[in-house]
Amino acid sequence: MPGALCAAALILLSPRPAAVEEDPRAILSEIVRESAKITSIDAQIEQYISAPGTGNEYYRGRYRSDSQGRMRIDYTVPSAQVVIHDGRNFFWYYPGEKLLYKIERRGKERPASRPDPLGDVARDLEKKFAVEYLGTHLHGFFTPVHYFLLKNTENGVTMDVLVDKGKKAVLSKTVRDARGTELVRESYDGYAKAGDSWFPSRVTVAARTAGGVTKNITVYTDVALNRGVPA
Protein backbone atom coordinates (compact mmCIF):
# COMPACT_ATOMS: atom_id res chain seq x y z
CA MET A 1 0.00 0.00 0.00
CA PRO A 2 1.39 3.45 -0.85
CA GLY A 3 0.72 4.87 2.60
CA ALA A 4 2.43 1.95 4.34
CA LEU A 5 5.43 2.18 1.99
CA CYS A 6 5.80 5.90 2.70
CA ALA A 7 5.68 5.28 6.43
CA ALA A 8 8.31 2.55 6.15
CA ALA A 9 10.52 4.85 4.09
CA LEU A 10 10.21 7.57 6.69
CA ILE A 11 11.19 5.13 9.41
CA LEU A 12 14.21 3.86 7.46
CA LEU A 13 15.41 7.30 6.45
CA SER A 14 14.93 9.00 9.78
CA PRO A 15 18.27 9.81 11.45
CA ARG A 16 19.24 7.74 14.44
CA PRO A 17 19.26 9.45 17.81
CA ALA A 18 22.62 11.06 18.47
CA ALA A 19 24.92 8.79 20.46
CA VAL A 20 26.07 9.93 23.83
CA GLU A 21 29.57 11.35 23.40
CA GLU A 22 32.17 9.19 25.10
CA ASP A 23 34.95 10.59 27.23
CA PRO A 24 38.18 10.04 25.24
CA ARG A 25 40.30 9.83 28.37
CA ALA A 26 38.02 7.12 29.76
CA ILE A 27 38.30 5.14 26.50
CA LEU A 28 42.08 5.46 26.51
CA SER A 29 42.30 4.52 30.19
CA GLU A 30 40.38 1.32 29.45
CA ILE A 31 42.82 0.50 26.63
CA VAL A 32 45.81 1.22 28.88
CA ARG A 33 44.37 -1.14 31.51
CA GLU A 34 43.92 -3.83 28.86
CA SER A 35 47.55 -3.46 27.75
CA ALA A 36 48.76 -3.55 31.36
CA LYS A 37 47.29 -7.04 31.82
CA ILE A 38 50.40 -8.39 30.09
CA THR A 39 52.97 -8.52 32.88
CA SER A 40 55.54 -10.83 31.29
CA ILE A 41 56.44 -12.30 27.91
CA ASP A 42 58.33 -15.48 27.06
CA ALA A 43 58.68 -16.14 23.33
CA GLN A 44 60.88 -17.17 20.45
CA ILE A 45 61.80 -14.25 18.23
CA GLU A 46 63.29 -13.49 14.84
CA GLN A 47 64.63 -10.00 14.22
CA TYR A 48 65.39 -8.24 10.96
CA ILE A 49 67.42 -5.09 11.56
CA SER A 50 68.55 -2.50 9.05
CA ALA A 51 70.61 0.57 9.91
CA PRO A 52 72.63 3.11 7.95
CA GLY A 53 76.19 1.96 7.51
CA THR A 54 75.65 -1.58 8.81
CA GLY A 55 73.31 -3.07 6.22
CA ASN A 56 70.82 -5.81 7.10
CA GLU A 57 71.18 -8.14 10.06
CA TYR A 58 69.22 -11.22 11.15
CA TYR A 59 68.92 -12.53 14.72
CA ARG A 60 67.04 -15.44 16.27
CA GLY A 61 66.66 -16.42 19.91
CA ARG A 62 64.53 -16.54 23.05
CA TYR A 63 63.06 -13.32 24.42
CA ARG A 64 61.78 -12.70 27.95
CA SER A 65 60.62 -9.47 29.58
CA ASP A 66 58.49 -8.23 32.45
CA SER A 67 56.52 -5.15 33.49
CA GLN A 68 59.44 -3.82 35.53
CA GLY A 69 61.37 -3.01 32.37
CA ARG A 70 63.66 -6.03 32.65
CA MET A 71 64.53 -8.05 29.54
CA ARG A 72 66.73 -10.93 28.43
CA ILE A 73 67.38 -12.26 24.93
CA ASP A 74 69.41 -15.44 24.42
CA TYR A 75 70.42 -15.30 20.76
CA THR A 76 71.49 -18.43 18.89
CA VAL A 77 71.80 -16.77 15.44
CA PRO A 78 74.09 -15.29 14.14
CA SER A 79 76.01 -16.56 17.20
CA ALA A 80 75.56 -17.17 20.91
CA GLN A 81 74.89 -13.77 22.49
CA VAL A 82 73.06 -12.70 25.63
CA VAL A 83 71.41 -9.29 25.93
CA ILE A 84 70.12 -8.19 29.33
CA HIS A 85 68.38 -5.04 30.48
CA ASP A 86 68.05 -5.07 34.26
CA GLY A 87 65.64 -2.12 34.37
CA ARG A 88 68.50 0.33 34.48
CA ASN A 89 71.52 -0.74 32.39
CA PHE A 90 72.12 -2.80 29.25
CA PHE A 91 74.54 -5.73 29.17
CA TRP A 92 75.62 -7.49 25.97
CA TYR A 93 77.59 -10.69 26.49
CA TYR A 94 79.47 -12.85 23.96
CA PRO A 95 80.05 -16.15 25.82
CA GLY A 96 82.38 -17.57 23.16
CA GLU A 97 84.78 -14.66 23.56
CA LYS A 98 83.94 -14.10 27.25
CA LEU A 99 83.37 -10.47 26.31
CA LEU A 100 80.88 -8.25 28.15
CA TYR A 101 79.73 -4.75 27.20
CA LYS A 102 77.85 -2.62 29.71
CA ILE A 103 75.86 0.44 28.65
CA GLU A 104 75.00 2.51 31.70
CA ARG A 105 71.77 4.38 31.97
CA ARG A 106 72.12 8.15 31.83
CA GLY A 107 69.77 10.68 33.37
CA LYS A 108 66.20 9.76 34.25
CA GLU A 109 65.02 8.04 31.08
CA ARG A 110 62.50 5.26 31.47
CA PRO A 111 63.54 1.62 31.56
CA ALA A 112 63.29 -0.02 28.15
CA SER A 113 61.47 -3.13 26.94
CA ARG A 114 58.14 -2.91 28.71
CA PRO A 115 55.72 -5.51 27.30
CA ASP A 116 52.99 -3.04 26.31
CA PRO A 117 53.23 -0.11 23.86
CA LEU A 118 51.36 2.27 26.19
CA GLY A 119 53.39 1.56 29.32
CA ASP A 120 55.10 4.95 29.27
CA VAL A 121 51.73 6.68 28.77
CA ALA A 122 50.05 4.74 31.58
CA ARG A 123 52.35 6.10 34.25
CA ASP A 124 51.84 9.74 33.34
CA LEU A 125 48.48 9.85 31.59
CA GLU A 126 46.73 11.96 34.20
CA LYS A 127 49.65 14.27 34.97
CA LYS A 128 51.39 14.94 31.67
CA PHE A 129 49.19 14.15 28.68
CA ALA A 130 46.45 16.08 26.95
CA VAL A 131 44.20 13.61 25.12
CA GLU A 132 42.30 14.42 21.93
CA TYR A 133 39.95 11.84 20.41
CA LEU A 134 39.85 12.08 16.62
CA GLY A 135 37.02 9.61 16.18
CA THR A 136 36.64 6.22 14.53
CA HIS A 137 38.55 5.42 11.33
CA LEU A 138 39.15 2.36 9.17
CA HIS A 139 42.58 0.75 9.40
CA GLY A 140 43.38 -1.22 6.27
CA PHE A 141 40.09 -2.21 4.66
CA PHE A 142 37.83 -3.46 7.41
CA THR A 143 39.21 -2.74 10.88
CA PRO A 144 37.48 0.09 12.81
CA VAL A 145 39.93 1.87 15.08
CA HIS A 146 39.97 4.57 17.74
CA TYR A 147 42.26 7.43 16.74
CA PHE A 148 43.91 9.35 19.59
CA LEU A 149 46.28 12.28 19.62
CA LEU A 150 48.29 12.56 22.84
CA LYS A 151 50.44 15.55 23.70
CA ASN A 152 53.00 15.68 26.46
CA THR A 153 52.31 19.05 28.08
CA GLU A 154 55.85 19.27 29.49
CA ASN A 155 57.94 18.86 26.33
CA GLY A 156 55.48 19.13 23.43
CA VAL A 157 56.07 15.58 22.17
CA THR A 158 52.98 14.14 20.48
CA MET A 159 51.79 10.60 19.79
CA ASP A 160 49.29 9.40 17.20
CA VAL A 161 47.79 6.15 18.50
CA LEU A 162 45.46 3.84 16.55
CA VAL A 163 43.64 1.17 18.59
CA ASP A 164 41.56 -1.74 17.32
CA LYS A 165 38.08 -1.10 18.73
CA GLY A 166 37.18 -4.75 19.12
CA LYS A 167 40.44 -6.11 20.51
CA LYS A 168 41.38 -2.91 22.40
CA ALA A 169 44.88 -3.49 21.03
CA VAL A 170 47.30 -0.85 19.74
CA LEU A 171 47.87 -1.12 15.98
CA SER A 172 50.25 1.80 15.53
CA LYS A 173 51.97 4.58 17.43
CA THR A 174 53.84 7.51 15.90
CA VAL A 175 55.95 9.81 18.07
CA ARG A 176 56.86 13.35 16.97
CA ASP A 177 58.87 16.05 18.67
CA ALA A 178 57.55 19.53 19.44
CA ARG A 179 58.47 20.70 15.91
CA GLY A 180 56.48 17.88 14.30
CA THR A 181 59.50 15.82 13.23
CA GLU A 182 58.74 12.10 13.28
CA LEU A 183 61.01 10.31 15.74
CA VAL A 184 59.58 6.80 16.03
CA ARG A 185 56.91 4.87 14.15
CA GLU A 186 55.68 1.56 15.59
CA SER A 187 53.23 -0.90 14.05
CA TYR A 188 51.72 -4.02 15.64
CA ASP A 189 50.32 -6.71 13.32
CA GLY A 190 49.05 -10.27 13.34
CA TYR A 191 47.26 -10.21 16.68
CA ALA A 192 46.26 -13.57 18.13
CA LYS A 193 44.92 -14.66 21.50
CA ALA A 194 47.63 -15.77 23.95
CA GLY A 195 45.84 -16.79 27.12
CA ASP A 196 43.36 -14.02 27.97
CA SER A 197 45.16 -11.27 26.03
CA TRP A 198 45.73 -10.28 22.44
CA PHE A 199 49.38 -10.27 21.38
CA PRO A 200 50.96 -9.18 18.06
CA SER A 201 53.00 -11.71 16.11
CA ARG A 202 54.93 -8.94 14.33
CA VAL A 203 56.21 -5.58 15.62
CA THR A 204 57.92 -3.07 13.35
CA VAL A 205 59.82 -0.08 14.75
CA ALA A 206 61.39 2.65 12.62
CA ALA A 207 63.43 5.21 14.58
CA ARG A 208 65.25 8.34 13.54
CA THR A 209 68.84 8.47 14.79
CA ALA A 210 71.78 10.80 14.25
CA GLY A 211 73.01 8.50 11.46
CA GLY A 212 69.65 8.02 9.76
CA VAL A 213 66.58 5.82 10.14
CA THR A 214 66.95 2.35 11.66
CA LYS A 215 64.28 -0.32 11.21
CA ASN A 216 63.67 -3.31 13.43
CA ILE A 217 61.12 -6.03 12.61
CA THR A 218 60.48 -8.60 15.34
CA VAL A 219 58.43 -11.75 14.71
CA TYR A 220 57.13 -13.61 17.80
CA THR A 221 56.27 -17.32 17.98
CA ASP A 222 55.58 -19.78 20.82
CA VAL A 223 54.33 -16.90 22.96
CA ALA A 224 53.59 -17.45 26.66
CA LEU A 225 52.22 -14.52 28.67
CA ASN A 226 52.05 -13.81 32.40
CA ARG A 227 53.76 -16.93 33.65
CA GLY A 228 56.57 -15.00 35.30
CA VAL A 229 60.23 -14.59 34.44
CA PRO A 230 62.85 -16.34 36.65
CA ALA A 231 65.24 -13.99 38.41
C-alpha positions as a LaTeX table, in Angstrom:
\begin{tabular}{lrrr}
\hline
Residue & $x$ (\AA) & $y$ (\AA) & $z$ (\AA) \\
\hline
Met1 & 0.00 & 0.00 & 0.00 \\
Pro2 & 1.39 & 3.45 & $-0.85$ \\
Gly3 & 0.72 & 4.87 & 2.60 \\
Ala4 & 2.43 & 1.95 & 4.34 \\
Leu5 & 5.43 & 2.18 & 1.99 \\
Cys6 & 5.80 & 5.90 & 2.70 \\
Ala7 & 5.68 & 5.28 & 6.43 \\
Ala8 & 8.31 & 2.55 & 6.15 \\
Ala9 & 10.52 & 4.85 & 4.09 \\
Leu10 & 10.21 & 7.57 & 6.69 \\
Ile11 & 11.19 & 5.13 & 9.41 \\
Leu12 & 14.21 & 3.86 & 7.46 \\
Leu13 & 15.41 & 7.30 & 6.45 \\
Ser14 & 14.93 & 9.00 & 9.78 \\
Pro15 & 18.27 & 9.81 & 11.45 \\
Arg16 & 19.24 & 7.74 & 14.44 \\
Pro17 & 19.26 & 9.45 & 17.81 \\
Ala18 & 22.62 & 11.06 & 18.47 \\
Ala19 & 24.92 & 8.79 & 20.46 \\
Val20 & 26.07 & 9.93 & 23.83 \\
Glu21 & 29.57 & 11.35 & 23.40 \\
Glu22 & 32.17 & 9.19 & 25.10 \\
Asp23 & 34.95 & 10.59 & 27.23 \\
Pro24 & 38.18 & 10.04 & 25.24 \\
Arg25 & 40.30 & 9.83 & 28.37 \\
Ala26 & 38.02 & 7.12 & 29.76 \\
Ile27 & 38.30 & 5.14 & 26.50 \\
Leu28 & 42.08 & 5.46 & 26.51 \\
Ser29 & 42.30 & 4.52 & 30.19 \\
Glu30 & 40.38 & 1.32 & 29.45 \\
Ile31 & 42.82 & 0.50 & 26.63 \\
Val32 & 45.81 & 1.22 & 28.88 \\
Arg33 & 44.37 & $-1.14$ & 31.51 \\
Glu34 & 43.92 & $-3.83$ & 28.86 \\
Ser35 & 47.55 & $-3.46$ & 27.75 \\
Ala36 & 48.76 & $-3.55$ & 31.36 \\
Lys37 & 47.29 & $-7.04$ & 31.82 \\
Ile38 & 50.40 & $-8.39$ & 30.09 \\
Thr39 & 52.97 & $-8.52$ & 32.88 \\
Ser40 & 55.54 & $-10.83$ & 31.29 \\
Ile41 & 56.44 & $-12.30$ & 27.91 \\
Asp42 & 58.33 & $-15.48$ & 27.06 \\
Ala43 & 58.68 & $-16.14$ & 23.33 \\
Gln44 & 60.88 & $-17.17$ & 20.45 \\
Ile45 & 61.80 & $-14.25$ & 18.23 \\
Glu46 & 63.29 & $-13.49$ & 14.84 \\
Gln47 & 64.63 & $-10.00$ & 14.22 \\
Tyr48 & 65.39 & $-8.24$ & 10.96 \\
Ile49 & 67.42 & $-5.09$ & 11.56 \\
Ser50 & 68.55 & $-2.50$ & 9.05 \\
Ala51 & 70.61 & 0.57 & 9.91 \\
Pro52 & 72.63 & 3.11 & 7.95 \\
Gly53 & 76.19 & 1.96 & 7.51 \\
Thr54 & 75.65 & $-1.58$ & 8.81 \\
Gly55 & 73.31 & $-3.07$ & 6.22 \\
Asn56 & 70.82 & $-5.81$ & 7.10 \\
Glu57 & 71.18 & $-8.14$ & 10.06 \\
Tyr58 & 69.22 & $-11.22$ & 11.15 \\
Tyr59 & 68.92 & $-12.53$ & 14.72 \\
Arg60 & 67.04 & $-15.44$ & 16.27 \\
Gly61 & 66.66 & $-16.42$ & 19.91 \\
Arg62 & 64.53 & $-16.54$ & 23.05 \\
Tyr63 & 63.06 & $-13.32$ & 24.42 \\
Arg64 & 61.78 & $-12.70$ & 27.95 \\
Ser65 & 60.62 & $-9.47$ & 29.58 \\
Asp66 & 58.49 & $-8.23$ & 32.45 \\
Ser67 & 56.52 & $-5.15$ & 33.49 \\
Gln68 & 59.44 & $-3.82$ & 35.53 \\
Gly69 & 61.37 & $-3.01$ & 32.37 \\
Arg70 & 63.66 & $-6.03$ & 32.65 \\
Met71 & 64.53 & $-8.05$ & 29.54 \\
Arg72 & 66.73 & $-10.93$ & 28.43 \\
Ile73 & 67.38 & $-12.26$ & 24.93 \\
Asp74 & 69.41 & $-15.44$ & 24.42 \\
Tyr75 & 70.42 & $-15.30$ & 20.76 \\
Thr76 & 71.49 & $-18.43$ & 18.89 \\
Val77 & 71.80 & $-16.77$ & 15.44 \\
Pro78 & 74.09 & $-15.29$ & 14.14 \\
Ser79 & 76.01 & $-16.56$ & 17.20 \\
Ala80 & 75.56 & $-17.17$ & 20.91 \\
Gln81 & 74.89 & $-13.77$ & 22.49 \\
Val82 & 73.06 & $-12.70$ & 25.63 \\
Val83 & 71.41 & $-9.29$ & 25.93 \\
Ile84 & 70.12 & $-8.19$ & 29.33 \\
His85 & 68.38 & $-5.04$ & 30.48 \\
Asp86 & 68.05 & $-5.07$ & 34.26 \\
Gly87 & 65.64 & $-2.12$ & 34.37 \\
Arg88 & 68.50 & 0.33 & 34.48 \\
Asn89 & 71.52 & $-0.74$ & 32.39 \\
Phe90 & 72.12 & $-2.80$ & 29.25 \\
Phe91 & 74.54 & $-5.73$ & 29.17 \\
Trp92 & 75.62 & $-7.49$ & 25.97 \\
Tyr93 & 77.59 & $-10.69$ & 26.49 \\
Tyr94 & 79.47 & $-12.85$ & 23.96 \\
Pro95 & 80.05 & $-16.15$ & 25.82 \\
Gly96 & 82.38 & $-17.57$ & 23.16 \\
Glu97 & 84.78 & $-14.66$ & 23.56 \\
Lys98 & 83.94 & $-14.10$ & 27.25 \\
Leu99 & 83.37 & $-10.47$ & 26.31 \\
Leu100 & 80.88 & $-8.25$ & 28.15 \\
Tyr101 & 79.73 & $-4.75$ & 27.20 \\
Lys102 & 77.85 & $-2.62$ & 29.71 \\
Ile103 & 75.86 & 0.44 & 28.65 \\
Glu104 & 75.00 & 2.51 & 31.70 \\
Arg105 & 71.77 & 4.38 & 31.97 \\
Arg106 & 72.12 & 8.15 & 31.83 \\
Gly107 & 69.77 & 10.68 & 33.37 \\
Lys108 & 66.20 & 9.76 & 34.25 \\
Glu109 & 65.02 & 8.04 & 31.08 \\
Arg110 & 62.50 & 5.26 & 31.47 \\
Pro111 & 63.54 & 1.62 & 31.56 \\
Ala112 & 63.29 & $-0.02$ & 28.15 \\
Ser113 & 61.47 & $-3.13$ & 26.94 \\
Arg114 & 58.14 & $-2.91$ & 28.71 \\
Pro115 & 55.72 & $-5.51$ & 27.30 \\
Asp116 & 52.99 & $-3.04$ & 26.31 \\
Pro117 & 53.23 & $-0.11$ & 23.86 \\
Leu118 & 51.36 & 2.27 & 26.19 \\
Gly119 & 53.39 & 1.56 & 29.32 \\
Asp120 & 55.10 & 4.95 & 29.27 \\
Val121 & 51.73 & 6.68 & 28.77 \\
Ala122 & 50.05 & 4.74 & 31.58 \\
Arg123 & 52.35 & 6.10 & 34.25 \\
Asp124 & 51.84 & 9.74 & 33.34 \\
Leu125 & 48.48 & 9.85 & 31.59 \\
Glu126 & 46.73 & 11.96 & 34.20 \\
Lys127 & 49.65 & 14.27 & 34.97 \\
Lys128 & 51.39 & 14.94 & 31.67 \\
Phe129 & 49.19 & 14.15 & 28.68 \\
Ala130 & 46.45 & 16.08 & 26.95 \\
Val131 & 44.20 & 13.61 & 25.12 \\
Glu132 & 42.30 & 14.42 & 21.93 \\
Tyr133 & 39.95 & 11.84 & 20.41 \\
Leu134 & 39.85 & 12.08 & 16.62 \\
Gly135 & 37.02 & 9.61 & 16.18 \\
Thr136 & 36.64 & 6.22 & 14.53 \\
His137 & 38.55 & 5.42 & 11.33 \\
Leu138 & 39.15 & 2.36 & 9.17 \\
His139 & 42.58 & 0.75 & 9.40 \\
Gly140 & 43.38 & $-1.22$ & 6.27 \\
Phe141 & 40.09 & $-2.21$ & 4.66 \\
Phe142 & 37.83 & $-3.46$ & 7.41 \\
Thr143 & 39.21 & $-2.74$ & 10.88 \\
Pro144 & 37.48 & 0.09 & 12.81 \\
Val145 & 39.93 & 1.87 & 15.08 \\
His146 & 39.97 & 4.57 & 17.74 \\
Tyr147 & 42.26 & 7.43 & 16.74 \\
Phe148 & 43.91 & 9.35 & 19.59 \\
Leu149 & 46.28 & 12.28 & 19.62 \\
Leu150 & 48.29 & 12.56 & 22.84 \\
Lys151 & 50.44 & 15.55 & 23.70 \\
Asn152 & 53.00 & 15.68 & 26.46 \\
Thr153 & 52.31 & 19.05 & 28.08 \\
Glu154 & 55.85 & 19.27 & 29.49 \\
Asn155 & 57.94 & 18.86 & 26.33 \\
Gly156 & 55.48 & 19.13 & 23.43 \\
Val157 & 56.07 & 15.58 & 22.17 \\
Thr158 & 52.98 & 14.14 & 20.48 \\
Met159 & 51.79 & 10.60 & 19.79 \\
Asp160 & 49.29 & 9.40 & 17.20 \\
Val161 & 47.79 & 6.15 & 18.50 \\
Leu162 & 45.46 & 3.84 & 16.55 \\
Val163 & 43.64 & 1.17 & 18.59 \\
Asp164 & 41.56 & $-1.74$ & 17.32 \\
Lys165 & 38.08 & $-1.10$ & 18.73 \\
Gly166 & 37.18 & $-4.75$ & 19.12 \\
Lys167 & 40.44 & $-6.11$ & 20.51 \\
Lys168 & 41.38 & $-2.91$ & 22.40 \\
Ala169 & 44.88 & $-3.49$ & 21.03 \\
Val170 & 47.30 & $-0.85$ & 19.74 \\
Leu171 & 47.87 & $-1.12$ & 15.98 \\
Ser172 & 50.25 & 1.80 & 15.53 \\
Lys173 & 51.97 & 4.58 & 17.43 \\
Thr174 & 53.84 & 7.51 & 15.90 \\
Val175 & 55.95 & 9.81 & 18.07 \\
Arg176 & 56.86 & 13.35 & 16.97 \\
Asp177 & 58.87 & 16.05 & 18.67 \\
Ala178 & 57.55 & 19.53 & 19.44 \\
Arg179 & 58.47 & 20.70 & 15.91 \\
Gly180 & 56.48 & 17.88 & 14.30 \\
Thr181 & 59.50 & 15.82 & 13.23 \\
Glu182 & 58.74 & 12.10 & 13.28 \\
Leu183 & 61.01 & 10.31 & 15.74 \\
Val184 & 59.58 & 6.80 & 16.03 \\
Arg185 & 56.91 & 4.87 & 14.15 \\
Glu186 & 55.68 & 1.56 & 15.59 \\
Ser187 & 53.23 & $-0.90$ & 14.05 \\
Tyr188 & 51.72 & $-4.02$ & 15.64 \\
Asp189 & 50.32 & $-6.71$ & 13.32 \\
Gly190 & 49.05 & $-10.27$ & 13.34 \\
Tyr191 & 47.26 & $-10.21$ & 16.68 \\
Ala192 & 46.26 & $-13.57$ & 18.13 \\
Lys193 & 44.92 & $-14.66$ & 21.50 \\
Ala194 & 47.63 & $-15.77$ & 23.95 \\
Gly195 & 45.84 & $-16.79$ & 27.12 \\
Asp196 & 43.36 & $-14.02$ & 27.97 \\
Ser197 & 45.16 & $-11.27$ & 26.03 \\
Trp198 & 45.73 & $-10.28$ & 22.44 \\
Phe199 & 49.38 & $-10.27$ & 21.38 \\
Pro200 & 50.96 & $-9.18$ & 18.06 \\
Ser201 & 53.00 & $-11.71$ & 16.11 \\
Arg202 & 54.93 & $-8.94$ & 14.33 \\
Val203 & 56.21 & $-5.58$ & 15.62 \\
Thr204 & 57.92 & $-3.07$ & 13.35 \\
Val205 & 59.82 & $-0.08$ & 14.75 \\
Ala206 & 61.39 & 2.65 & 12.62 \\
Ala207 & 63.43 & 5.21 & 14.58 \\
Arg208 & 65.25 & 8.34 & 13.54 \\
Thr209 & 68.84 & 8.47 & 14.79 \\
Ala210 & 71.78 & 10.80 & 14.25 \\
Gly211 & 73.01 & 8.50 & 11.46 \\
Gly212 & 69.65 & 8.02 & 9.76 \\
Val213 & 66.58 & 5.82 & 10.14 \\
Thr214 & 66.95 & 2.35 & 11.66 \\
Lys215 & 64.28 & $-0.32$ & 11.21 \\
Asn216 & 63.67 & $-3.31$ & 13.43 \\
Ile217 & 61.12 & $-6.03$ & 12.61 \\
Thr218 & 60.48 & $-8.60$ & 15.34 \\
Val219 & 58.43 & $-11.75$ & 14.71 \\
Tyr220 & 57.13 & $-13.61$ & 17.80 \\
Thr221 & 56.27 & $-17.32$ & 17.98 \\
Asp222 & 55.58 & $-19.78$ & 20.82 \\
Val223 & 54.33 & $-16.90$ & 22.96 \\
Ala224 & 53.59 & $-17.45$ & 26.66 \\
Leu225 & 52.22 & $-14.52$ & 28.67 \\
Asn226 & 52.05 & $-13.81$ & 32.40 \\
Arg227 & 53.76 & $-16.93$ & 33.65 \\
Gly228 & 56.57 & $-15.00$ & 35.30 \\
Val229 & 60.23 & $-14.59$ & 34.44 \\
Pro230 & 62.85 & $-16.34$ & 36.65 \\
Ala231 & 65.24 & $-13.99$ & 38.41 \\
\hline
\end{tabular}
